[in-house]
Amino acid sequence: MKILITGGGSEEPIDNVRAVCNFSTGRTSAFLADYFAGQGHEVCEIVSERAVKAEKARLLTYKTFAQLAVCLENECRIGAYDLIVHAAAVSDYSPYELVVDGKTYACGEVSKVPAGAELWVRMKKNPKLVDSLKLWAGDKTCVFAFKLTSNASPEARKLAVEKILSSHQNKNLVPDFVVSNDLSEIKGALHKFKILNRSLEVAKEGESLSGLAQAILGLASEGK
């Protein structure tokens, strides 16, 4: 199969030295990309500049949400991928305006906010890239989305997955599967996961990254 995987976390600049970011390391996507490549698949990883990177995949890098969006759309449209694994931790919001000591600036107008200044950051909501993957790649492409929660109850985790799967009225355009995992269950070699299908049924579950990689390949192959 020809596989596209995203990883790492985006950074949204406030000024030239500060940014809004998240704690994603890219470890999961790097492991999956190398595992897939090791099984003989053709793999491209779109990964953030500071993240752990795959060693066996073709690499494309991004820093901001906008850069990821452009790169991801381009690869989806021209790459003819059989499988897309969207594991990147994408910023939900991007700064667009700063209020420094009561004066308003557009982001980019202030190269560095002075130390000691009172700072307010106004942010805009980013679109959900996962909603566009099948529009860009074609609805026959198998798509796995990821939903990471933190100390969430089973009911809350299921609701978070359901939100992803209800994003389109056209059910052919939502992800085929969503990988649900929780930070409380990711420790060292332990990496618990559940993969839910469009009917919110658990298609596969396990406790390791190798198990996750095998489950993704198995489910993707069954759908071909």
Short mmCIF file of N, CA, C and O in Angstrom, two decimals, residues 19 42-43 59-60 76 78 98 105 118 124 128 140 143 151 170 174 180 203 205 207 219 224:
data_model
loop_
_atom_site.label_atom_id
_atom_site.label_comp_id
_atom_site.label_asym_id
_atom_site.label_seq_id
_atom_site.Cartn_x
_atom_site.Cartn_y
_atom_site.Cartn_z
N ALA A 19 5.50 31.17 20.84
CA ALA A 19 4.49 30.47 20.05
C ALA A 19 3.56 29.69 20.97
O ALA A 19 3.92 29.33 22.10
N GLU A 42 5.03 1.73 0.87
CA GLU A 42 5.63 3.01 0.49
C GLU A 42 5.03 4.08 1.40
O GLU A 42 3.82 4.33 1.35
N VAL A 43 5.87 4.73 2.21
CA VAL A 43 5.38 5.60 3.27
C VAL A 43 5.94 7.01 3.14
O VAL A 43 7.14 7.20 2.94
N LEU A 59 10.21 12.04 4.11
CA LEU A 59 9.80 13.04 5.09
C LEU A 59 9.47 14.38 4.45
O LEU A 59 10.21 14.88 3.59
N LEU A 60 8.38 14.98 4.91
CA LEU A 60 8.04 16.37 4.63
C LEU A 60 7.79 17.03 5.98
O LEU A 60 7.20 16.40 6.87
N CYS A 76 -2.34 14.75 -0.51
CA CYS A 76 -3.57 13.99 -0.69
C CYS A 76 -4.04 14.02 -2.14
O CYS A 76 -4.50 13.01 -2.69
N ILE A 78 -2.23 14.65 -4.98
CA ILE A 78 -1.35 14.12 -6.03
C ILE A 78 -0.75 12.76 -5.69
O ILE A 78 -0.19 12.10 -6.56
N LEU A 98 -2.77 40.74 18.82
CA LEU A 98 -2.15 40.93 20.13
C LEU A 98 -2.60 42.26 20.72
O LEU A 98 -2.72 43.26 20.00
N TYR A 105 -2.41 45.05 17.98
CA TYR A 105 -1.56 44.79 16.81
C TYR A 105 -2.02 43.50 16.14
O TYR A 105 -2.45 42.57 16.82
N GLU A 118 1.86 43.94 29.59
CA GLU A 118 0.65 43.15 29.72
C GLU A 118 0.25 42.68 28.33
O GLU A 118 0.16 43.49 27.40
N LYS A 124 -8.09 32.70 16.62
CA LYS A 124 -9.17 32.27 15.74
C LYS A 124 -9.19 30.75 15.68
O LYS A 124 -8.16 30.09 15.83
N LYS A 128 -10.98 21.94 10.84
CA LYS A 128 -10.54 20.58 11.12
C LYS A 128 -10.02 19.93 9.84
O LYS A 128 -10.80 19.66 8.91
N LYS A 140 -12.51 6.81 -1.58
CA LYS A 140 -12.10 5.41 -1.53
C LYS A 140 -10.84 5.20 -0.69
O LYS A 140 -10.49 4.07 -0.36
N VAL A 143 -9.09 6.15 5.70
CA VAL A 143 -8.58 7.21 6.59
C VAL A 143 -8.76 6.81 8.05
O VAL A 143 -9.85 6.43 8.47
N ASN A 151 -7.31 11.66 30.86
CA ASN A 151 -8.07 11.25 32.05
C ASN A 151 -9.57 11.30 31.82
O ASN A 151 -10.33 11.71 32.70
N ASN A 170 -22.51 13.84 4.71
CA ASN A 170 -22.14 12.75 3.80
C ASN A 170 -21.21 11.78 4.53
O ASN A 170 -20.04 12.08 4.76
N VAL A 174 -16.40 11.02 6.13
CA VAL A 174 -15.83 10.97 7.48
C VAL A 174 -14.77 9.88 7.52
O VAL A 174 -14.74 8.99 6.66
N SER A 180 -8.74 5.85 19.42
CA SER A 180 -8.97 6.53 20.69
C SER A 180 -7.92 6.08 21.70
O SER A 180 -7.76 4.88 21.95
N ALA A 203 -13.42 -1.92 16.72
CA ALA A 203 -12.95 -2.85 15.68
C ALA A 203 -11.71 -3.60 16.13
O ALA A 203 -11.53 -4.78 15.80
N GLU A 205 -8.51 -3.43 19.54
CA GLU A 205 -7.94 -2.78 20.71
C GLU A 205 -6.67 -3.50 21.12
O GLU A 205 -6.45 -4.66 20.76
N GLU A 207 -2.54 -2.83 23.48
CA GLU A 207 -1.79 -2.14 24.53
C GLU A 207 -0.39 -1.73 24.10
O GLU A 207 0.44 -1.40 24.95
N LEU A 219 -6.98 -3.67 9.35
CA LEU A 219 -8.27 -3.07 9.03
C LEU A 219 -8.26 -2.41 7.66
O LEU A 219 -9.25 -2.49 6.92
N LYS A 224 -9.93 -3.04 1.48
CA LYS A 224 -9.52 -2.90 0.07
C LYS A 224 -10.29 -3.87 -0.84
O LYS A 224 -10.67 -4.93 -0.41
#
